[in-house]
Coordinates of C-alpha atoms in Angstrom, one line a residue:
M1 CA 127.2 130.6 -127.1
P2 CA 123.7 131.6 -126.2
L3 CA 120.9 131.0 -128.8
T4 CA 119.6 134.1 -130.6
Q5 CA 116.0 135.2 -129.9
K6 CA 115.5 135.2 -133.7
S7 CA 116.7 131.5 -133.9
L8 CA 114.5 130.4 -131.0
K9 CA 111.4 132.2 -132.4
S10 CA 112.0 130.3 -135.6
L11 CA 112.2 127.1 -133.6
L12 CA 108.9 127.8 -131.9
S13 CA 107.4 128.4 -135.3
I14 CA 108.5 125.0 -136.4
V15 CA 107.2 123.4 -133.2
L16 CA 103.7 125.1 -133.8
C17 CA 103.8 124.1 -137.5
L18 CA 104.6 120.5 -136.8
S19 CA 101.7 120.5 -134.2
M20 CA 99.2 121.9 -136.6
T21 CA 100.3 119.4 -139.3
G22 CA 99.7 116.6 -136.9
M23 CA 96.2 117.8 -136.1
A24 CA 95.4 118.3 -139.7
G25 CA 96.7 114.8 -140.6
S26 CA 94.4 113.2 -138.1
A27 CA 91.3 114.6 -139.9
M28 CA 92.3 113.2 -143.4
A29 CA 90.6 110.1 -144.7
A30 CA 92.7 106.8 -144.6
S31 CA 94.0 105.7 -147.9
N32 CA 93.1 102.3 -149.2
S33 CA 96.7 101.7 -150.4
R34 CA 99.3 101.1 -147.8
A35 CA 102.1 102.3 -150.1
V36 CA 100.3 105.5 -150.7
Q37 CA 99.9 106.2 -147.0
K38 CA 103.6 105.5 -146.3
N39 CA 104.9 107.6 -149.2
K40 CA 102.7 110.6 -148.2
A41 CA 103.6 110.3 -144.6
E42 CA 107.3 110.1 -145.4
A43 CA 107.1 113.1 -147.8
D44 CA 105.4 115.2 -145.2
R45 CA 107.9 114.2 -142.5
L46 CA 110.9 114.8 -144.7
E47 CA 109.6 118.4 -145.5
L48 CA 109.3 119.3 -141.9
Q49 CA 112.6 117.7 -141.0
N50 CA 114.3 119.6 -143.7
R51 CA 112.9 122.9 -142.3
L52 CA 114.0 121.9 -138.7
K53 CA 117.4 121.0 -140.0
S54 CA 117.8 124.4 -141.7
L55 CA 116.9 126.1 -138.5
K56 CA 119.4 124.0 -136.5
N57 CA 122.1 125.0 -139.0
D58 CA 121.3 128.7 -138.4
I59 CA 121.7 128.1 -134.7
N60 CA 124.9 126.2 -135.0
K61 CA 126.5 129.2 -137.0
T62 CA 126.9 130.9 -133.6
E63 CA 129.0 128.0 -132.3
T64 CA 132.3 126.2 -133.1
A65 CA 131.8 123.8 -136.1
K66 CA 131.8 120.2 -135.3
D67 CA 134.8 118.2 -136.5
N68 CA 134.0 115.5 -139.1
A69 CA 134.1 112.6 -136.7
S70 CA 131.5 114.2 -134.4
D71 CA 129.2 115.0 -137.4
A72 CA 129.5 111.4 -138.5
L73 CA 128.5 110.2 -135.0
A74 CA 125.5 112.4 -134.9
E75 CA 124.3 111.2 -138.4
S76 CA 124.9 107.5 -137.4
E77 CA 123.0 107.9 -134.2
K78 CA 120.1 109.6 -136.0
S79 CA 120.1 106.8 -138.6
I80 CA 119.8 104.2 -135.9
S81 CA 117.0 106.1 -134.3
E82 CA 115.0 106.2 -137.6
A83 CA 115.7 102.5 -138.4
N84 CA 114.5 101.5 -134.9
R85 CA 111.3 103.6 -135.3
S86 CA 110.6 102.1 -138.7
L87 CA 111.1 98.6 -137.3
R88 CA 108.7 99.3 -134.5
D89 CA 106.1 100.5 -136.9
L90 CA 106.5 97.5 -139.1
Q91 CA 106.2 95.2 -136.2
T92 CA 103.0 96.7 -135.1
E93 CA 101.7 96.5 -138.7
Q94 CA 102.9 92.8 -138.8
S95 CA 101.0 92.0 -135.6
E96 CA 97.8 93.6 -136.9
T97 CA 98.1 91.6 -140.3
E98 CA 98.7 88.4 -138.4
G99 CA 95.6 89.1 -136.3
K100 CA 93.6 89.6 -139.5
I101 CA 95.0 86.4 -141.1
K102 CA 93.9 84.5 -137.9
Q103 CA 90.4 85.9 -138.1
L104 CA 90.2 84.9 -141.8
A105 CA 91.3 81.4 -140.9
E106 CA 88.6 81.0 -138.2
E107 CA 86.0 82.4 -140.6
Q108 CA 87.2 79.9 -143.3
Q109 CA 86.6 77.0 -141.0
R110 CA 83.2 78.2 -140.1
L111 CA 82.3 78.7 -143.8
A112 CA 83.7 75.2 -144.7
A113 CA 81.6 73.6 -142.0
K114 CA 78.5 75.6 -143.3
V115 CA 79.1 74.5 -146.8
E116 CA 79.5 70.8 -145.9
K117 CA 76.3 71.0 -143.8
Q118 CA 74.4 72.6 -146.8
K119 CA 75.8 70.0 -149.1
N120 CA 74.6 67.1 -146.9
Q121 CA 71.2 68.6 -146.6
L122 CA 70.8 69.1 -150.3
S123 CA 72.1 65.5 -150.9
S124 CA 69.6 64.1 -148.5
F125 CA 66.8 66.1 -150.0
L126 CA 67.4 65.0 -153.5
R127 CA 67.8 61.3 -152.4
R128 CA 64.4 61.4 -150.7
Q129 CA 62.8 62.8 -153.8
Y130 CA 64.5 60.1 -155.9
I131 CA 63.2 57.4 -153.7
R132 CA 59.7 58.8 -153.7
G133 CA 59.7 58.9 -157.5
D134 CA 57.6 62.0 -157.5
S135 CA 59.9 64.1 -159.7
D136 CA 58.4 63.1 -163.2
R137 CA 55.7 65.7 -163.9
M138 CA 55.0 64.4 -167.4
K139 CA 54.4 60.9 -166.1
L140 CA 51.9 62.3 -163.6
L141 CA 50.0 64.3 -166.3
L142 CA 49.7 61.2 -168.5
S143 CA 48.7 58.9 -165.7
G144 CA 45.0 59.5 -166.3
D145 CA 44.3 59.9 -162.6
N146 CA 41.9 62.1 -160.9
P147 CA 42.5 65.8 -162.1
N148 CA 42.2 67.1 -158.5
R149 CA 44.8 64.7 -157.3
I150 CA 47.1 65.6 -160.2
N151 CA 46.7 69.3 -159.3
R152 CA 47.6 68.6 -155.8
E153 CA 50.7 66.6 -156.8
L154 CA 51.9 69.3 -159.2
Q155 CA 51.5 72.0 -156.5
Y156 CA 53.4 69.8 -154.1
M157 CA 56.2 69.3 -156.6
S158 CA 56.3 73.1 -157.1
Y159 CA 57.0 73.6 -153.4
V160 CA 59.6 70.9 -153.5
S161 CA 61.3 72.7 -156.5
Q162 CA 61.3 76.0 -154.7
T163 CA 62.9 74.4 -151.6
Q164 CA 65.5 72.8 -153.7
A165 CA 66.2 76.1 -155.5
K166 CA 66.6 77.9 -152.2
M167 CA 69.0 75.2 -150.9
I168 CA 71.1 75.5 -154.1
D169 CA 71.2 79.4 -153.8
A170 CA 72.2 79.2 -150.2
L171 CA 74.9 76.7 -151.0
R172 CA 76.1 79.0 -153.8
V173 CA 76.3 82.1 -151.5
S174 CA 78.3 80.1 -148.9
L175 CA 80.7 78.9 -151.6
K176 CA 81.2 82.4 -153.0
A177 CA 81.8 83.7 -149.4
A178 CA 84.4 80.9 -148.9
E179 CA 86.1 81.9 -152.1
K180 CA 86.2 85.5 -151.1
N181 CA 87.6 84.7 -147.7
A182 CA 90.3 82.6 -149.3
D183 CA 91.3 85.5 -151.6
D184 CA 91.3 87.9 -148.6
A185 CA 93.6 85.5 -146.7
K186 CA 95.9 85.2 -149.8
E187 CA 96.0 88.9 -150.0
A188 CA 96.8 89.3 -146.3
K189 CA 99.5 86.7 -146.5
A190 CA 101.1 88.5 -149.5
E191 CA 101.0 91.8 -147.4
L192 CA 102.6 89.9 -144.5
D193 CA 105.4 88.6 -146.7
E194 CA 105.9 92.2 -148.0
I195 CA 106.2 93.5 -144.4
A196 CA 108.5 90.7 -143.5
D197 CA 110.8 91.5 -146.5
E198 CA 110.8 95.2 -145.6
E199 CA 111.5 94.4 -142.0
K200 CA 114.4 92.2 -143.0
S201 CA 115.8 95.0 -145.2
H202 CA 115.5 97.5 -142.3
K203 CA 117.2 95.1 -139.9
S204 CA 120.1 94.6 -142.3
A205 CA 120.5 98.4 -142.7
L206 CA 120.3 98.7 -138.9
E207 CA 123.0 96.2 -138.3
K208 CA 125.3 97.9 -140.7
E209 CA 124.7 101.2 -139.1
K210 CA 125.3 99.8 -135.7
K211 CA 128.6 98.5 -136.8
R212 CA 129.5 101.8 -138.3
H213 CA 128.4 103.5 -135.1
A214 CA 130.6 101.1 -133.0
T215 CA 133.6 102.0 -135.3
L216 CA 133.0 105.7 -134.8
L217 CA 132.7 105.3 -131.0
S218 CA 135.9 103.5 -131.0
Q219 CA 137.6 106.2 -133.0
L220 CA 136.2 108.9 -130.7
A221 CA 136.8 107.0 -127.4
E222 CA 140.1 108.7 -126.6
K223 CA 138.7 112.2 -127.6
L224 CA 135.5 111.6 -125.5
Y225 CA 137.6 110.6 -122.6
I226 CA 139.6 113.9 -122.8
Q227 CA 136.4 115.9 -123.3
K228 CA 134.9 114.3 -120.1
K229 CA 137.9 115.6 -118.2
Q230 CA 137.0 119.2 -119.4
A231 CA 134.4 120.7 -117.1
D232 CA 134.0 123.7 -119.4
S233 CA 132.6 121.3 -122.2
L234 CA 130.0 119.9 -119.8
E235 CA 129.1 123.3 -118.5
K236 CA 128.6 124.6 -122.0
D237 CA 126.3 121.7 -122.9
E238 CA 124.3 122.4 -119.9
Q239 CA 124.1 126.1 -120.6
R240 CA 123.0 125.4 -124.2
L241 CA 120.3 123.1 -123.0
G242 CA 119.2 125.6 -120.3
N243 CA 119.1 128.4 -122.9
L244 CA 117.0 126.3 -125.1
V245 CA 114.5 125.3 -122.4
S246 CA 114.2 128.8 -120.8
Q247 CA 113.9 130.6 -124.1
L248 CA 111.3 128.1 -125.5
N249 CA 109.4 128.4 -122.3
K250 CA 109.4 132.2 -122.7
L251 CA 108.3 132.1 -126.3
I252 CA 105.5 129.6 -125.6
E253 CA 104.3 131.8 -122.8
E254 CA 104.3 134.8 -125.2
Q255 CA 102.3 132.8 -127.6
A256 CA 99.8 131.8 -124.9
K257 CA 99.4 135.4 -124.0
A258 CA 98.8 136.3 -127.5
D259 CA 96.2 133.5 -128.0
A260 CA 94.5 134.8 -124.7
A261 CA 94.4 138.4 -126.0
K262 CA 93.0 137.2 -129.2
A263 CA 90.4 135.2 -127.5
A264 CA 89.5 138.2 -125.3
L265 CA 89.1 140.4 -128.4
E266 CA 86.9 137.9 -130.0
E267 CA 84.8 137.7 -126.9
K268 CA 84.6 141.5 -126.7
Q269 CA 83.5 141.6 -130.3
R270 CA 80.9 139.0 -129.6
Q271 CA 79.5 140.9 -126.7
E272 CA 79.3 144.1 -128.9
R273 CA 77.5 142.2 -131.6
I274 CA 75.0 140.9 -128.8
A275 CA 74.6 144.4 -127.5
A276 CA 74.0 145.9 -131.0
A277 CA 71.4 143.1 -131.8
Q278 CA 69.6 143.6 -128.5
K279 CA 69.5 147.4 -129.1
V280 CA 68.0 147.0 -132.6
R281 CA 65.3 144.6 -131.3
A282 CA 64.5 146.9 -128.4
K283 CA 64.1 149.8 -130.8
Q284 CA 61.9 147.7 -133.1
A285 CA 59.7 146.6 -130.1
A286 CA 59.4 150.3 -129.0
Q287 CA 58.1 151.2 -132.5
G288 CA 55.6 148.3 -132.4
K289 CA 57.4 146.4 -135.2
K290 CA 58.0 142.7 -135.2
P291 CA 61.8 142.2 -134.6
A292 CA 63.6 141.3 -137.8
K293 CA 65.2 137.9 -138.2
I294 CA 69.0 138.3 -137.9
T295 CA 70.6 136.6 -140.9
N296 CA 74.1 137.8 -140.3
P297 CA 76.2 134.7 -139.5
N298 CA 78.6 136.7 -137.5
T299 CA 76.0 137.7 -135.0
I300 CA 76.1 135.4 -131.9
D301 CA 73.0 135.0 -129.6
A302 CA 73.3 136.1 -126.1
D303 CA 72.9 132.5 -124.8
E304 CA 75.7 131.0 -126.8
P305 CA 78.8 130.5 -124.7
P306 CA 82.2 131.7 -126.0
R307 CA 84.3 129.4 -127.9
Q308 CA 87.1 127.7 -126.1
A309 CA 90.2 126.3 -127.7
K310 CA 90.9 122.6 -127.3
A311 CA 93.7 122.0 -124.8
E312 CA 96.6 119.9 -126.0
T313 CA 98.6 119.9 -122.7
P314 CA 97.0 119.3 -119.2
P315 CA 95.8 122.4 -117.5
A316 CA 98.0 124.1 -114.8
G317 CA 97.9 122.3 -111.5
E318 CA 97.3 118.8 -112.9
F319 CA 101.0 117.9 -112.8
D320 CA 101.3 119.1 -109.2
K321 CA 98.8 116.5 -108.1
L322 CA 101.1 113.7 -109.4
K323 CA 103.9 114.4 -106.8
G324 CA 104.8 111.1 -105.2
Q325 CA 102.9 109.0 -107.7
L326 CA 105.1 109.2 -110.8
R327 CA 107.1 106.1 -112.0
L328 CA 110.6 106.0 -113.5
P329 CA 110.6 106.4 -117.2
V330 CA 112.7 103.2 -117.8
K331 CA 113.5 100.1 -115.8
G332 CA 117.1 100.2 -114.7
E333 CA 119.7 101.2 -112.1
I334 CA 120.0 104.8 -111.0
V335 CA 123.7 105.4 -111.3
A336 CA 123.7 109.2 -110.9
K337 CA 121.3 111.2 -108.9
Y338 CA 120.3 115.0 -109.0
G339 CA 122.8 117.2 -107.4
S340 CA 125.5 114.5 -107.1
K341 CA 129.0 115.7 -108.2
R342 CA 130.5 114.4 -111.4
A343 CA 134.0 113.2 -111.3
D344 CA 135.1 115.5 -114.0
G345 CA 132.6 118.4 -114.1
P346 CA 129.7 120.2 -112.5
S347 CA 126.9 118.4 -110.5
W348 CA 124.2 116.5 -112.2
K349 CA 121.1 118.6 -113.1
G350 CA 119.0 115.4 -113.6
M351 CA 119.6 111.7 -113.1
F352 CA 121.1 108.9 -115.2
I353 CA 119.4 105.5 -115.3
K354 CA 121.5 102.6 -116.6
A355 CA 119.4 100.6 -118.8
S356 CA 119.8 97.9 -121.6
E357 CA 120.1 99.1 -125.2
G358 CA 116.6 99.4 -126.7
A359 CA 114.8 99.4 -123.3
E360 CA 111.3 101.2 -123.6
I361 CA 111.3 104.8 -122.3
K362 CA 107.9 105.9 -121.2
S363 CA 106.4 109.4 -120.6
I364 CA 106.0 110.0 -116.9
A365 CA 102.7 112.0 -117.3
P366 CA 100.3 113.2 -120.0
G367 CA 101.6 116.1 -122.3
K368 CA 102.7 117.2 -125.7
V369 CA 106.1 116.6 -127.4
I370 CA 107.7 119.9 -128.0
F371 CA 111.2 118.7 -129.0
A372 CA 112.3 115.4 -130.7
D373 CA 115.7 115.6 -132.3
W374 CA 119.5 115.2 -131.8
W375 CA 121.0 117.7 -129.5
K376 CA 124.7 118.2 -128.7
G377 CA 125.7 116.5 -125.4
Y378 CA 122.4 114.8 -125.0
G379 CA 122.1 112.8 -128.3
N380 CA 118.6 111.8 -129.4
M381 CA 116.6 113.8 -127.1
I382 CA 112.8 114.4 -126.4
I383 CA 111.1 116.9 -124.3
V384 CA 107.5 116.7 -123.1
D385 CA 105.3 119.7 -121.9
H386 CA 103.0 118.5 -119.1
G387 CA 101.3 121.9 -118.6
G388 CA 101.8 124.4 -115.8
Q389 CA 105.3 125.1 -117.1
Y390 CA 106.4 121.5 -116.1
W391 CA 108.6 119.8 -118.6
S392 CA 110.4 116.3 -118.6
L393 CA 113.5 115.7 -120.7
Y394 CA 114.8 112.3 -121.9
G395 CA 118.3 112.2 -123.4
N396 CA 121.0 109.8 -124.8
N397 CA 118.3 107.7 -126.4
Q398 CA 118.9 105.1 -129.1
A399 CA 115.8 106.0 -130.8
V400 CA 113.2 108.8 -130.5
L401 CA 109.7 107.2 -131.3
K402 CA 107.5 110.3 -131.2
H403 CA 107.4 113.5 -133.3
V404 CA 107.0 117.2 -132.4
G405 CA 103.3 117.9 -131.8
D406 CA 102.4 114.4 -130.7
V407 CA 100.1 114.2 -127.6
V408 CA 101.1 111.4 -125.2
K409 CA 99.6 109.8 -122.2
A410 CA 101.2 108.7 -119.0
G411 CA 103.1 105.3 -119.8
D412 CA 103.3 105.9 -123.6
V413 CA 106.5 104.6 -125.1
I414 CA 108.3 107.6 -126.5
A415 CA 111.8 106.5 -127.0
S416 CA 114.3 103.5 -126.5
A417 CA 117.4 103.7 -124.2
G418 CA 120.8 103.9 -125.9
N419 CA 124.2 105.7 -125.7
S420 CA 123.8 108.5 -128.2
G421 CA 125.4 111.9 -127.5
G422 CA 128.9 110.2 -127.2
I423 CA 128.4 108.5 -123.8
E424 CA 129.9 105.0 -123.3
E425 CA 127.2 103.5 -121.1
S426 CA 123.6 102.6 -122.4
G427 CA 120.9 104.3 -120.4
L428 CA 118.7 107.3 -120.0
Y429 CA 119.5 110.9 -118.9
F430 CA 116.4 112.2 -117.3
E431 CA 115.5 115.7 -116.2
V432 CA 112.3 117.4 -114.8
R433 CA 111.9 121.2 -114.9
H434 CA 109.5 123.8 -113.7
Q435 CA 109.6 127.3 -115.1
G436 CA 112.8 126.3 -116.9
R437 CA 114.6 125.2 -113.6
T438 CA 115.6 121.7 -112.8
F439 CA 114.6 119.9 -109.6
D440 CA 115.1 116.5 -108.1
P441 CA 112.9 114.0 -109.8
L442 CA 113.2 111.5 -106.9
N443 CA 111.0 113.9 -104.8
W444 CA 108.2 113.1 -107.1
I445 CA 108.9 109.6 -108.3
V446 CA 108.1 106.3 -106.5
V447 CA 111.2 103.9 -106.9
K448 CA 110.2 100.3 -106.6

């Protein structure tokens, strides 16, 4: 059934909320504690996911309830997506920590060489002084020698003592630095071991979830085969997706118009304040008075340009320039092209690229993530807004690696290939849309 306007407006609110949360988070100071950082990030993410889950439940009230097996499959695929995303984050953190340990080891070698050199210098210095036999000040004073000579010798001994003290202090500093370096290396190694243990736990959970997923797929194999023979089911999935895309597009346009109207109003008010200030100054000048200093912080000088909102998606027209320059989002074999007829249903509105499970899926162009969740018929799905009402859609993923509100560049990894959504073959379902309507991606993409 079509999505209600109220439900889709709520979905847009969640999208905007997630975007604002992402921008606010980037301004926060980094915590010194890795555990605190992870716990807070997970708490924020859980809160937003709960809100989005509540909205999805409202939307699904207008449709036939899923049977228990389909629900279990959806939860299994979402769990696999989350586990893969966590593993990817841990692997990145592990790589950074290993780099830190390598740097500390190199620094330790440098400090050890420096300490050894300073020890040798100090040893040589003390040996020379012992051979010279000029370290006994009391003997010199009692020698009865010429006082001037005694004074010179004592001054020389003072210089020697200062040099000796400096060498000892330098050696002490180097030893302390080496000790701190060793402690840092030990701490980094402990952190690396903690990451390895956590990674091992995640991998174990992932393997269990994959086995459960395989069992569920086996149980649903016969049912999925029958469903694939029912064109109505495919058409309904496409209609639901089309409604989501078109209605979200409409609501985002309405939000953009509202933002533009607000900006125009603010500019009008700014111009009115400028005119009022100029009128006051002109009146004061006509009366021979010195213009009063404006202290109202809301008054904007005439030479100040109006504020402009920072764009999160590329401006209109930028995506058009990329025609014929785009790359496939994943390495694989194109087994279904746009417009080709399905054996058991309507024609393809996008293309299906056969790829190995876990293969990296990359954004075809810069943009902003506006949807990243499980969707019936398309599994773990992500949608990127490229500006100018151009969107790219990536479905049937094993894992979605970005969140709603994330800004991505061309070539950024946003998902990994899989067979979520109930399909049997691992790969990627890929669509490109303009103003909500699909078009052939191969007219824009260079296939090598």
